[in-house]
Amino acid sequence: MRMGGSLAGPVALVAAVCLLLPAASLAQLQVGFYNTSCPNAEALVRQAVTAAFANNSGIAPGLIRLHFHDCFVRGCDASVLLKVNPGGGSTERDAPPNNPSLRGFEVIDAAKAAVERSCPRTVSCADILAFAARDSVNLTGSNAFYQVPAGRRDGNISRQDDALDNLPGPNSTAHNLTDGFGRKGLSAEDMVVLSGSHTIGRSHCDSFLFKNRERLASGTISPAYQALLEALCPPTTGQFTPNTTEIDLSTPTVLDNNYYKLLPLNLGLHFSDDQLIRNATLAPLANSFAANETLWKEKFLAAMIKMGNIEVKTGSQGEVRLNCSVVNPASSSSSAEIEMLMFPGGTTSDDAPAEDVVATS
Ligand code: HEM
Ligand SMILES: *[C@@H]1O[C@H](CO)[C@@H](O)[C@H](O)[C@H]1NC(C)=O
Ligand SMILES: *[C@@H]1O[C@H](CO)[C@@H](O)[C@H](O)[C@H]1NC(C)=O
Ligand SMILES: *[C@@H]1O[C@H](CO)[C@@H](O)[C@H](O)[C@H]1NC(C)=O
Ligand SMILES: *[C@@H]1O[C@H](CO)[C@@H](O)[C@H](O)[C@H]1NC(C)=O
Ligand SMILES: *[C@@H]1O[C@H](CO)[C@@H](O)[C@H](O)[C@H]1NC(C)=O
Ligand SMILES: *[C@@H]1O[C@H](CO)[C@@H](O)[C@H](O)[C@H]1NC(C)=O
Ligand SMILES: *[C@@H]1O[C@H](CO)[C@@H](O)[C@H](O)[C@H]1NC(C)=O
Ligand SMILES: *[C@@H]1O[C@H](CO)[C@@H](O)[C@H](O)[C@H]1NC(C)=O
Ligand SMILES: *[C@@H]1O[C@H](CO)[C@@H](O)[C@H](O)[C@H]1NC(C)=O
Ligand SMILES: *[C@@H]1O[C@H](CO)[C@@H](O)[C@H](O)[C@H]1NC(C)=O
């Protein structure tokens, strides 16, 4: 991508623009990618997400985080959805940052089933996940809508170690966070902006309790808040507990800028959240988002699109997975055979719950 300084005119302008973009965004995703090949695709995904959200509003934060954890590990290629790595070994899905806290897999499966019935072998799982995250933003925000450039192809590798190496953890310092996002072509500002997702959703005790005892000692968490968390969580470390708490303690189901307002009150839940106001580079950004919700939301929607571009596979790379949990069979010559393998119960029967999802399209 390095280019010399001798180019002139429009070529130089294009080159200059290219140099400013992260490599990943050069891949050609397009808004309306399925306009002709599957015009109902986005509506069907939206229907599945809306139905699941009506039953359990936690699905929205779950799907937004699922998309993030997909994109940060081998790019946005639905590798996080795989239950089996064809090469053997543990998958991303098995990795501690994902298992057992990640949620929303069954919503992607329901959306995929609906989309496959409408247009078989056409819409990738990675795109379905990107659409579902967008719909989740739309369901929890106000005036929160963005067009999702699509055309992602699905990968066929999923390794636990890749998840451990690429997903930022709640004990991350400002430096760790900025560095980790930088490796994905995202800026420090993108990192602060996207952390605002923590204005919805929940967290498990092992993500915050013990590290926050150190924060209590250093005066960077409200003692009353930590006391509340101590009461909620079993006191001993080392063992997973299902107990969770809302990350944004005052407006946990609304995609607003309240997350940033809590930080200076020493009410950020994770050490990593608190880091955003302890660092001289990051704090002014967090404070500007606390002061201006419109500013944050504009940047948030743009940053979600940018995140959705990370290291995407397009064109003939990868594949369109038929079942989001497993890669397609290696010898995919006979499509009837694939249908048999991937949908043993048939695609038009024995699938009542997913059928309900499409009924009103
Ligand atoms: C900046 C680095 C980040 C760190 C260290 C981080 C860490 C975490 C942790 C520890 C949890 C709680 C998991 C649990 O114990 O259940 C969580 C939840 C969540 N994260 Fe992040 N996160 C980061 C960035 C992001 C980004 C970029 C997004 C989305 C764009 C995101 C979206 C979410 C959402 C929506 C939840 C709630 C999930 C649910 O309710 O199921 N996070 N995050
Ligand atoms: C799909 O249709 C929409 C609305 O007409 C349009 O904005 C978009 O550019 C189209 N995309 C493609 C790839 O055809
Ligand atoms: C509704 O949500 C609950 C969890 O809150 C889940 O156990 C159940 O399977 C969901 N039902 C449907 C039909 O999605
Ligand atoms: C959802 O998106 C639509 C545009 O399709 C927009 O009109 C609406 O305000 C959004 N809803 C919320 C709650 O953001
Ligand atoms: C943060 O970065 C430091 C220095 O590179 C490293 O030693 C540490 O393991 C990282 N911590 C986390 C939680 O990523
Ligand atoms: C974070 O740090 C605490 C306290 O040092 C430790 O108990 C916990 O296991 C760490 N959590 C993670 C996810 O590394
Ligand atoms: C953890 O959650 C369980 C189930 O909701 C609850 O019974 C328990 O009181 C909570 N707290 C502790 C400290 O285990
Ligand atoms: C603040 O974060 C930046 C990364 O955005 C890092 O380069 C810098 O070292 C951090 N400053 C301190 C004092 O930790
Ligand atoms: C808040 O941000 C928006 C969007 O950037 C901007 O138009 C507006 O002027 C800002 N409001 C204030 C009070 O600064
Ligand atoms: C994974 O996909 C690539 C093409 O994208 C293909 O060459 C390779 O054989 C596939 N591997 C497996 C295990 O399916
Ligand atoms: C997808 O594959 C998984 C794992 O093999 C299987 O359990 C599931 O039933 C399949 N889904 C469909 C719709 O066939």
Coordinates of C-alpha atoms and ligand atoms in Angstrom, one line a residue:
M1 CA 0.0 0.0 0.0
R2 CA 3.0 2.3 0.3
M3 CA 3.0 4.8 -2.6
G4 CA 5.5 7.3 -3.7
G5 CA 5.0 11.1 -3.7
S6 CA 5.1 11.6 -7.5
L7 CA 1.5 10.9 -8.2
A8 CA -0.5 14.0 -9.3
G9 CA -4.1 15.2 -9.5
P10 CA -7.1 12.9 -8.8
V11 CA -4.9 9.8 -8.6
A12 CA -2.9 11.4 -5.8
L13 CA -6.1 12.3 -4.0
V14 CA -7.4 8.7 -4.3
A15 CA -4.1 7.4 -3.1
A16 CA -4.0 9.8 -0.2
V17 CA -7.5 8.8 0.8
C18 CA -6.5 5.1 0.6
L19 CA -3.5 5.7 2.8
L20 CA -5.8 7.2 5.5
L21 CA -8.1 4.2 5.5
P22 CA -7.3 1.0 7.4
A23 CA -6.5 -1.8 5.0
A24 CA -9.6 -3.7 5.9
S25 CA -11.9 -1.0 4.6
L26 CA -10.5 -1.3 1.1
A27 CA -12.5 -4.5 0.7
Q28 CA -15.7 -3.8 -1.3
L29 CA -18.6 -4.2 1.0
Q30 CA -21.8 -2.6 -0.4
V31 CA -25.0 -1.3 1.1
G32 CA -27.8 -3.2 -0.5
F33 CA -25.5 -6.1 -1.4
Y34 CA -28.5 -8.5 -1.5
N35 CA -30.9 -6.0 -3.3
T36 CA -31.4 -8.5 -6.2
S37 CA -30.1 -11.8 -4.8
C38 CA -32.1 -11.7 -1.6
P39 CA -34.2 -8.6 -1.3
N40 CA -35.9 -9.8 1.9
A41 CA -32.6 -10.6 3.7
E42 CA -32.4 -7.6 6.0
A43 CA -36.1 -7.6 6.8
L44 CA -36.0 -11.3 7.7
V45 CA -33.1 -10.7 10.0
R46 CA -34.8 -7.8 11.6
Q47 CA -37.9 -9.9 12.2
A48 CA -35.9 -12.6 13.9
V49 CA -34.1 -10.0 16.1
T50 CA -37.3 -8.2 16.9
A51 CA -39.1 -11.4 18.0
A52 CA -36.2 -12.5 20.2
F53 CA -35.8 -9.0 21.7
A54 CA -39.6 -8.9 22.6
N55 CA -39.0 -12.1 24.6
N56 CA -35.7 -11.1 26.1
S57 CA -34.3 -7.6 25.8
G58 CA -30.8 -8.8 26.7
I59 CA -30.6 -10.2 23.2
A60 CA -29.7 -6.7 21.9
P61 CA -26.6 -6.2 23.9
G62 CA -25.8 -9.9 23.3
L63 CA -25.9 -9.5 19.5
I64 CA -23.9 -6.3 19.5
R65 CA -21.1 -7.9 21.5
L66 CA -21.3 -11.1 19.3
H67 CA -20.6 -8.9 16.3
F68 CA -17.7 -7.2 18.1
H69 CA -16.2 -10.5 19.2
D70 CA -16.6 -11.8 15.6
C71 CA -14.9 -8.8 14.0
F72 CA -11.9 -8.7 16.4
V73 CA -10.9 -12.4 15.8
R74 CA -10.0 -13.3 12.2
G75 CA -12.2 -10.4 10.9
C76 CA -16.0 -10.2 10.6
D77 CA -16.3 -13.7 9.2
A78 CA -18.7 -15.5 11.6
S79 CA -15.8 -17.5 13.0
V80 CA -17.2 -16.8 16.4
L81 CA -20.3 -18.9 15.6
L82 CA -18.5 -22.1 14.7
K83 CA -19.0 -25.0 17.1
V84 CA -16.2 -27.0 15.5
N85 CA -12.9 -26.0 14.0
P86 CA -12.3 -28.3 11.0
G87 CA -8.6 -28.2 11.9
G88 CA -9.4 -29.5 15.4
G89 CA -8.9 -28.0 18.8
S90 CA -11.0 -25.5 20.8
T91 CA -12.9 -22.8 19.1
E92 CA -13.3 -19.1 19.7
R93 CA -16.7 -19.9 21.1
D94 CA -15.1 -22.0 23.8
A95 CA -12.6 -19.3 24.8
P96 CA -13.2 -17.8 28.3
P97 CA -13.9 -14.2 27.0
N98 CA -16.8 -15.9 25.0
N99 CA -17.9 -18.9 27.0
P100 CA -20.3 -18.7 28.8
S101 CA -21.0 -15.0 28.6
L102 CA -21.6 -14.5 24.9
R103 CA -25.3 -14.8 23.9
G104 CA -27.6 -14.5 21.0
F105 CA -26.4 -17.5 18.9
E106 CA -29.9 -18.9 18.6
V107 CA -31.2 -15.7 17.2
I108 CA -28.6 -15.8 14.4
D109 CA -29.7 -19.4 13.8
A110 CA -33.3 -18.4 13.6
A111 CA -32.5 -15.6 11.2
K112 CA -30.3 -17.8 9.1
A113 CA -33.1 -20.5 8.9
A114 CA -35.6 -17.8 7.7
V115 CA -33.1 -16.4 5.1
E116 CA -32.2 -19.8 3.8
R117 CA -35.8 -20.6 3.2
S118 CA -36.3 -17.4 1.2
C119 CA -33.0 -17.5 -0.7
P120 CA -30.9 -20.6 -0.2
R121 CA -27.1 -20.4 -0.1
T122 CA -26.9 -16.7 -0.7
V123 CA -26.6 -14.7 2.6
S124 CA -23.5 -15.2 4.7
C125 CA -23.6 -15.7 8.5
A126 CA -21.2 -12.8 8.9
D127 CA -23.6 -10.4 7.2
I128 CA -26.6 -11.8 9.2
L129 CA -24.6 -11.0 12.3
A130 CA -23.8 -7.5 11.1
F131 CA -27.4 -6.9 10.3
A132 CA -28.5 -8.3 13.6
A133 CA -26.1 -6.0 15.5
R134 CA -27.5 -3.0 13.6
D135 CA -31.0 -4.0 14.4
S136 CA -30.1 -4.3 18.0
V137 CA -28.7 -0.8 18.0
N138 CA -31.9 0.3 16.4
L139 CA -34.1 -1.4 19.0
T140 CA -32.3 0.0 22.0
G141 CA -31.3 3.5 20.8
S142 CA -33.3 6.5 19.7
N143 CA -32.5 7.8 16.2
A144 CA -30.1 5.0 16.0
F145 CA -29.9 3.7 12.5
Y146 CA -27.2 2.9 10.0
Q147 CA -26.9 1.2 6.7
V148 CA -24.8 -2.0 6.8
P149 CA -22.4 -2.4 3.9
A150 CA -22.6 -6.2 3.2
G151 CA -21.0 -8.9 1.1
R152 CA -18.9 -10.5 3.8
R153 CA -18.0 -14.2 3.3
D154 CA -17.7 -16.7 6.1
G155 CA -14.5 -18.1 7.3
N156 CA -13.7 -21.7 8.2
I157 CA -11.2 -21.4 11.0
S158 CA -12.0 -20.8 14.6
R159 CA -9.4 -21.1 17.3
Q160 CA -9.6 -20.4 21.0
D161 CA -6.1 -18.9 21.1
D162 CA -7.0 -16.3 18.5
A163 CA -9.8 -15.1 20.7
L164 CA -7.5 -14.9 23.7
D165 CA -4.9 -13.0 21.7
N166 CA -7.3 -10.5 20.2
L167 CA -10.2 -9.8 22.5
P168 CA -9.6 -7.0 25.1
G169 CA -10.3 -8.1 28.6
P170 CA -11.8 -6.1 31.5
N171 CA -8.4 -5.7 33.2
S172 CA -6.9 -3.9 30.2
T173 CA -5.1 -0.6 30.7
A174 CA -5.7 2.4 28.5
H175 CA -2.6 1.4 26.7
N176 CA -3.7 -2.2 26.2
L177 CA -7.1 -1.0 24.9
T178 CA -5.7 1.6 22.4
D179 CA -3.1 -0.9 21.2
G180 CA -5.6 -3.7 20.7
F181 CA -8.0 -1.5 18.8
G182 CA -5.1 -0.1 16.8
R183 CA -4.2 -3.5 15.6
K184 CA -7.6 -3.7 14.1
G185 CA -7.3 -0.4 12.3
L186 CA -9.4 1.4 14.9
S187 CA -8.3 4.7 16.5
A188 CA -8.2 5.6 20.2
E189 CA -11.3 7.6 19.6
D190 CA -13.1 4.6 18.0
M191 CA -12.2 2.6 21.1
V192 CA -13.7 5.2 23.4
V193 CA -16.8 5.6 21.2
L194 CA -17.4 1.9 20.9
S195 CA -16.9 1.3 24.6
G196 CA -20.2 3.3 24.9
S197 CA -21.9 0.0 24.0
H198 CA -21.5 -0.7 27.7
T199 CA -24.5 1.6 28.2
I200 CA -26.6 -1.6 27.7
G201 CA -26.1 -5.2 28.8
R202 CA -24.7 -7.1 31.7
S203 CA -21.5 -8.5 33.1
H204 CA -20.5 -11.5 35.2
C205 CA -18.8 -11.2 38.6
D206 CA -15.5 -12.6 37.4
S207 CA -15.2 -9.7 35.0
F208 CA -15.1 -7.0 37.7
L209 CA -15.3 -8.1 41.3
F210 CA -11.7 -8.9 42.1
K211 CA -10.0 -6.1 40.0
N212 CA -12.4 -3.6 41.6
R213 CA -11.0 -4.5 45.1
E214 CA -7.8 -3.0 43.8
R215 CA -9.7 0.1 42.5
L216 CA -11.3 0.4 46.0
A217 CA -7.9 0.6 47.5
S218 CA -6.7 3.2 45.0
G219 CA -9.9 5.3 45.3
T220 CA -11.1 4.8 41.7
I221 CA -14.4 3.1 42.4
S222 CA -17.3 4.4 44.6
P223 CA -17.2 2.4 47.9
A224 CA -20.9 2.2 47.9
Y225 CA -20.9 0.8 44.4
Q226 CA -18.3 -1.8 45.2
A227 CA -20.3 -2.8 48.4
L228 CA -23.3 -3.4 46.2
L229 CA -21.2 -5.5 43.8
E230 CA -19.8 -7.5 46.7
A231 CA -23.3 -8.2 48.0
L232 CA -24.3 -9.5 44.5
C233 CA -21.3 -11.8 43.9
P234 CA -19.9 -14.8 45.7
P235 CA -16.7 -13.6 47.5
T236 CA -14.2 -16.1 46.2
T237 CA -12.3 -16.0 43.0
G238 CA -11.4 -18.7 40.6
Q239 CA -14.9 -20.2 40.1
F240 CA -17.4 -19.0 37.5
T241 CA -20.7 -17.8 38.9
P242 CA -23.8 -17.0 36.9
N243 CA -24.4 -13.8 38.9
T244 CA -24.5 -10.7 36.7
T245 CA -25.1 -7.0 37.0
E246 CA -26.1 -4.3 34.5
I247 CA -23.0 -2.5 33.2
D248 CA -24.8 0.8 33.2
L249 CA -26.5 0.9 36.6
S250 CA -29.0 3.6 35.9
T251 CA -30.3 3.2 32.4
P252 CA -29.2 -0.4 31.5
T253 CA -31.6 -1.0 28.5
V254 CA -31.2 2.3 26.7
L255 CA -28.4 3.1 24.2
D256 CA -27.7 6.5 25.6
N257 CA -24.5 8.4 26.7
N258 CA -25.1 7.6 30.4
Y259 CA -22.1 5.3 30.4
Y260 CA -19.8 8.3 30.0
K261 CA -21.6 10.2 32.7
L262 CA -21.1 7.4 35.2
L263 CA -17.3 7.2 34.7
P264 CA -16.4 10.5 36.6
L265 CA -18.7 9.4 39.4
N266 CA -16.4 6.4 39.9
L267 CA -19.3 4.2 38.7
G268 CA -17.6 2.5 35.8
L269 CA -18.1 -1.2 36.3
H270 CA -14.9 -2.6 34.7
F271 CA -11.4 -1.5 35.3
S272 CA -11.2 -1.1 31.5
D273 CA -14.2 1.3 31.5
D274 CA -12.6 3.4 34.3
Q275 CA -9.4 3.6 32.3
L276 CA -11.1 5.9 29.8
I277 CA -11.1 8.8 32.3
R278 CA -7.8 8.1 34.0
N279 CA -5.8 8.7 30.8
A280 CA -5.0 12.2 29.6
T281 CA -5.5 11.4 26.0
L282 CA -8.8 9.5 26.4
A283 CA -10.5 11.4 29.2
P284 CA -11.4 14.5 27.1
L285 CA -13.1 12.2 24.5
A286 CA -15.1 10.4 27.2
N287 CA -16.0 13.8 28.7
S288 CA -17.1 15.2 25.4
F289 CA -19.4 12.2 24.9
A290 CA -20.9 12.7 28.4
A291 CA -21.6 16.3 27.5
N292 CA -23.1 15.7 24.1
E293 CA -25.2 12.6 23.3
T294 CA -25.7 13.6 19.7
L295 CA -22.0 13.8 19.1
W296 CA -21.4 10.3 20.6
K297 CA -24.3 8.7 18.7
E298 CA -23.1 10.0 15.4
K299 CA -19.6 8.7 16.1
F300 CA -20.9 5.5 17.4
L301 CA -22.9 4.6 14.3
A302 CA -19.9 5.4 12.1
A303 CA -17.6 3.4 14.3
M304 CA -20.0 0.4 14.2
I305 CA -19.7 0.5 10.4
K306 CA -15.9 0.8 10.6
M307 CA -15.8 -2.2 13.0
G308 CA -17.9 -4.2 10.6
N309 CA -15.2 -3.7 7.9
I310 CA -12.4 -5.3 9.9
E311 CA -10.5 -7.9 7.8
V312 CA -13.5 -9.0 5.8
K313 CA -13.5 -11.7 3.2
T314 CA -15.3 -10.8 0.0
G315 CA -15.9 -12.1 -3.5
S316 CA -14.7 -15.6 -3.9
Q317 CA -12.9 -15.7 -0.6
G318 CA -14.4 -17.9 2.1
E319 CA -17.8 -19.3 1.6
V320 CA -21.5 -18.7 2.4
R321 CA -22.0 -21.1 5.2
L322 CA -25.3 -23.0 5.1
N323 CA -25.4 -23.7 8.9
C324 CA -23.8 -20.9 10.9
S325 CA -22.4 -23.4 13.5
V326 CA -20.4 -25.5 11.1
V327 CA -18.4 -25.0 7.9
N328 CA -19.8 -26.4 4.7
P329 CA -18.7 -30.0 3.8
A330 CA -15.4 -29.9 1.9
S331 CA -16.8 -31.6 -1.3
S332 CA -19.7 -29.2 -2.0
S333 CA -20.5 -30.4 -5.5
S334 CA -24.0 -31.6 -4.8
S335 CA -26.3 -29.0 -3.3
A336 CA -29.0 -31.6 -2.6
E337 CA -26.4 -33.5 -0.6
I338 CA -25.5 -30.3 1.3
E339 CA -29.2 -29.7 2.2
M340 CA -29.4 -33.3 3.6
L341 CA -26.2 -32.8 5.6
M342 CA -26.9 -29.4 6.9
F343 CA -30.7 -29.5 7.4
P344 CA -31.3 -33.2 8.3
G345 CA -35.0 -32.4 9.2
G346 CA -35.6 -30.7 5.9
T347 CA -35.9 -27.0 5.3
T348 CA -39.6 -26.7 5.1
S349 CA -40.8 -28.9 8.0
D350 CA -39.8 -29.9 11.5
D351 CA -38.7 -26.3 12.0
A352 CA -41.8 -24.6 13.5
P353 CA -40.2 -21.9 15.7
A354 CA -38.1 -20.5 12.9
E355 CA -41.1 -20.8 10.5
D356 CA -43.0 -18.5 12.9
V357 CA -40.3 -15.9 12.4
V358 CA -40.9 -15.6 8.7
A359 CA -44.7 -15.9 8.8
T360 CA -45.5 -12.2 8.6
S361 CA -42.9 -11.2 6.0
Ligands
HEM1 C1 -12.8 -1.6 24.9 C2 -12.6 -2.8 25.2 C3 -13.7 -3.7 25.7 C4 -13.6 -4.4 26.8 C5 -12.4 -4.6 27.7 C6 -14.9 -5.1 27.0 C7 -15.2 -5.9 28.0 C8 -16.5 -6.4 28.3 C9 -16.8 -7.3 29.4 C10 -15.8 -7.8 30.4 C11 -18.1 -7.5 29.4 C12 -18.9 -8.3 30.3 C13 -18.9 -9.8 29.9 C14 -19.5 -10.7 31.0 O1 -18.8 -10.9 32.0 O2 -20.6 -11.1 30.8 C15 -18.6 -6.8 28.2 C16 -20.0 -6.8 27.9 C17 -20.4 -6.1 26.8 N1 -19.7 -5.5 25.8 FE1 -17.7 -5.0 25.9 N2 -15.7 -4.7 26.0 C18 -15.1 -3.8 25.2 C19 -15.5 -3.2 24.1 C20 -16.8 -3.4 23.5 C21 -17.2 -3.1 22.2 C22 -16.3 -2.4 21.2 C23 -18.5 -3.4 22.1 C24 -19.4 -3.3 20.9 C25 -19.2 -2.5 19.9 C26 -18.9 -4.0 23.3 C27 -20.1 -4.4 23.6 C28 -20.5 -5.0 24.8 C29 -21.9 -5.3 25.2 C30 -23.1 -4.9 24.4 C31 -21.8 -6.0 26.4 C32 -23.0 -6.6 27.2 C33 -23.2 -8.0 26.7 C34 -24.4 -8.7 27.2 O3 -25.2 -8.1 27.9 O4 -24.6 -9.9 26.9 N3 -17.8 -4.0 24.2 N4 -17.6 -6.1 27.6
LIG2 C1 -29.6 -1.3 -3.2 O1 -30.8 -0.4 -3.2 C2 -30.6 0.7 -2.4 C3 -31.9 1.5 -2.4 O2 -32.4 1.6 -3.8 C4 -29.5 1.6 -3.0 O3 -29.3 2.7 -2.1 C5 -28.2 0.8 -3.0 O4 -27.1 1.5 -3.5 C6 -28.4 -0.5 -3.7 N1 -27.2 -1.3 -3.6 C7 -26.7 -2.1 -4.5 C8 -25.5 -2.8 -4.3 O5 -27.3 -2.3 -5.6
LIG3 C1 -37.2 -16.3 25.8 O1 -36.1 -15.9 26.7 C2 -35.7 -16.9 27.6 C3 -34.6 -16.3 28.5 O2 -35.0 -15.0 29.0 C4 -35.3 -18.2 27.0 O3 -34.9 -19.1 27.9 C5 -36.3 -18.7 26.0 O4 -35.8 -19.8 25.3 C6 -36.8 -17.6 25.1 N1 -37.9 -18.0 24.3 C7 -38.0 -17.9 23.0 C8 -39.2 -18.4 22.3 O5 -37.1 -17.3 22.4
LIG4 C1 -34.8 2.6 13.8 O1 -34.5 2.9 12.4 C2 -35.5 3.7 11.8 C3 -35.0 3.9 10.3 O2 -35.1 2.7 9.7 C4 -35.6 5.0 12.4 O3 -36.6 5.8 11.8 C5 -36.0 4.8 13.9 O4 -36.0 6.0 14.6 C6 -35.0 3.9 14.6 N1 -35.4 3.6 15.9 C7 -34.7 3.9 17.0 C8 -35.3 3.6 18.3 O5 -33.6 4.4 16.9
LIG5 C1 -1.3 -4.8 29.1 O1 -0.1 -4.5 28.5 C2 1.0 -4.8 29.3 C3 2.3 -4.3 28.7 O2 2.4 -4.6 27.4 C4 1.0 -6.4 29.4 O3 2.1 -6.8 30.3 C5 -0.3 -6.8 30.1 O4 -0.3 -8.2 30.1 C6 -1.4 -6.3 29.3 N1 -2.6 -6.6 30.1 C7 -3.8 -6.9 29.6 C8 -4.9 -7.2 30.6 O5 -3.9 -7.1 28.4
LIG6 C1 -8.4 -9.3 36.7 O1 -7.6 -9.1 37.8 C2 -8.1 -9.7 39.0 C3 -7.4 -9.1 40.1 O2 -6.0 -9.2 39.9 C4 -8.0 -11.2 38.8 O3 -8.6 -11.8 40.0 C5 -8.9 -11.6 37.6 O4 -8.7 -13.0 37.4 C6 -8.4 -10.8 36.4 N1 -9.4 -11.1 35.4 C7 -9.1 -11.3 34.1 C8 -10.2 -11.6 33.2 O5 -8.0 -11.4 33.7
LIG7 C1 -26.0 -15.0 43.2 O1 -27.1 -15.3 42.4 C2 -28.0 -16.3 43.0 C3 -29.0 -16.6 42.0 O2 -29.7 -15.5 41.5 C4 -28.5 -15.7 44.3 O3 -29.3 -16.7 44.9 C5 -27.4 -15.4 45.2 O4 -27.9 -14.7 46.3 C6 -26.5 -14.4 44.5 N1 -25.4 -13.9 45.3 C7 -24.4 -14.7 45.9 C8 -23.5 -14.0 46.8 O5 -24.3 -15.8 45.5
LIG8 C1 -2.9 7.1 27.6 O1 -3.3 6.3 26.5 C2 -2.5 6.4 25.4 C3 -3.1 5.6 24.3 O2 -4.2 6.2 23.9 C4 -1.1 5.9 25.7 O3 -0.2 6.1 24.6 C5 -0.6 6.7 26.9 O4 0.7 6.1 27.3 C6 -1.5 6.6 28.1 N1 -1.1 7.5 29.1 C7 -0.9 7.1 30.3 C8 -0.4 8.1 31.3 O5 -1.0 5.9 30.6
LIG9 C1 -23.3 18.2 19.9 O1 -22.8 17.5 18.8 C2 -23.5 17.8 17.6 C3 -23.0 16.8 16.6 O2 -21.6 16.9 16.4 C4 -23.3 19.2 17.2 O3 -24.0 19.5 16.0 C5 -23.8 20.1 18.3 O4 -23.5 21.5 18.0 C6 -23.2 19.7 19.7 N1 -23.8 20.5 20.7 C7 -23.2 21.2 21.6 C8 -24.0 21.9 22.6 O5 -22.0 21.4 21.5
LIG10 C1 -11.5 -23.4 4.0 O1 -11.9 -22.5 3.0 C2 -10.9 -22.4 2.0 C3 -11.3 -21.5 0.9 O2 -11.8 -20.3 1.5 C4 -10.6 -23.8 1.4 O3 -9.5 -23.7 0.5 C5 -10.2 -24.8 2.5 O4 -10.1 -26.1 2.0 C6 -11.3 -24.8 3.5 N1 -10.9 -25.6 4.6 C7 -11.8 -26.4 5.3 C8 -11.2 -27.2 6.4 O5 -13.0 -26.5 5.0
LIG11 C1 -26.4 -26.9 12.4 O1 -25.3 -27.7 12.9 C2 -25.4 -28.0 14.2 C3 -24.1 -28.7 14.6 O2 -23.8 -29.7 13.8 C4 -26.6 -28.9 14.5 O3 -26.7 -29.2 15.8 C5 -27.8 -28.1 14.0 O4 -29.0 -28.9 14.2 C6 -27.7 -27.6 12.6 N1 -28.8 -26.7 12.3 C7 -29.7 -27.0 11.4 C8 -30.7 -25.9 11.1 O5 -29.7 -28.0 10.7

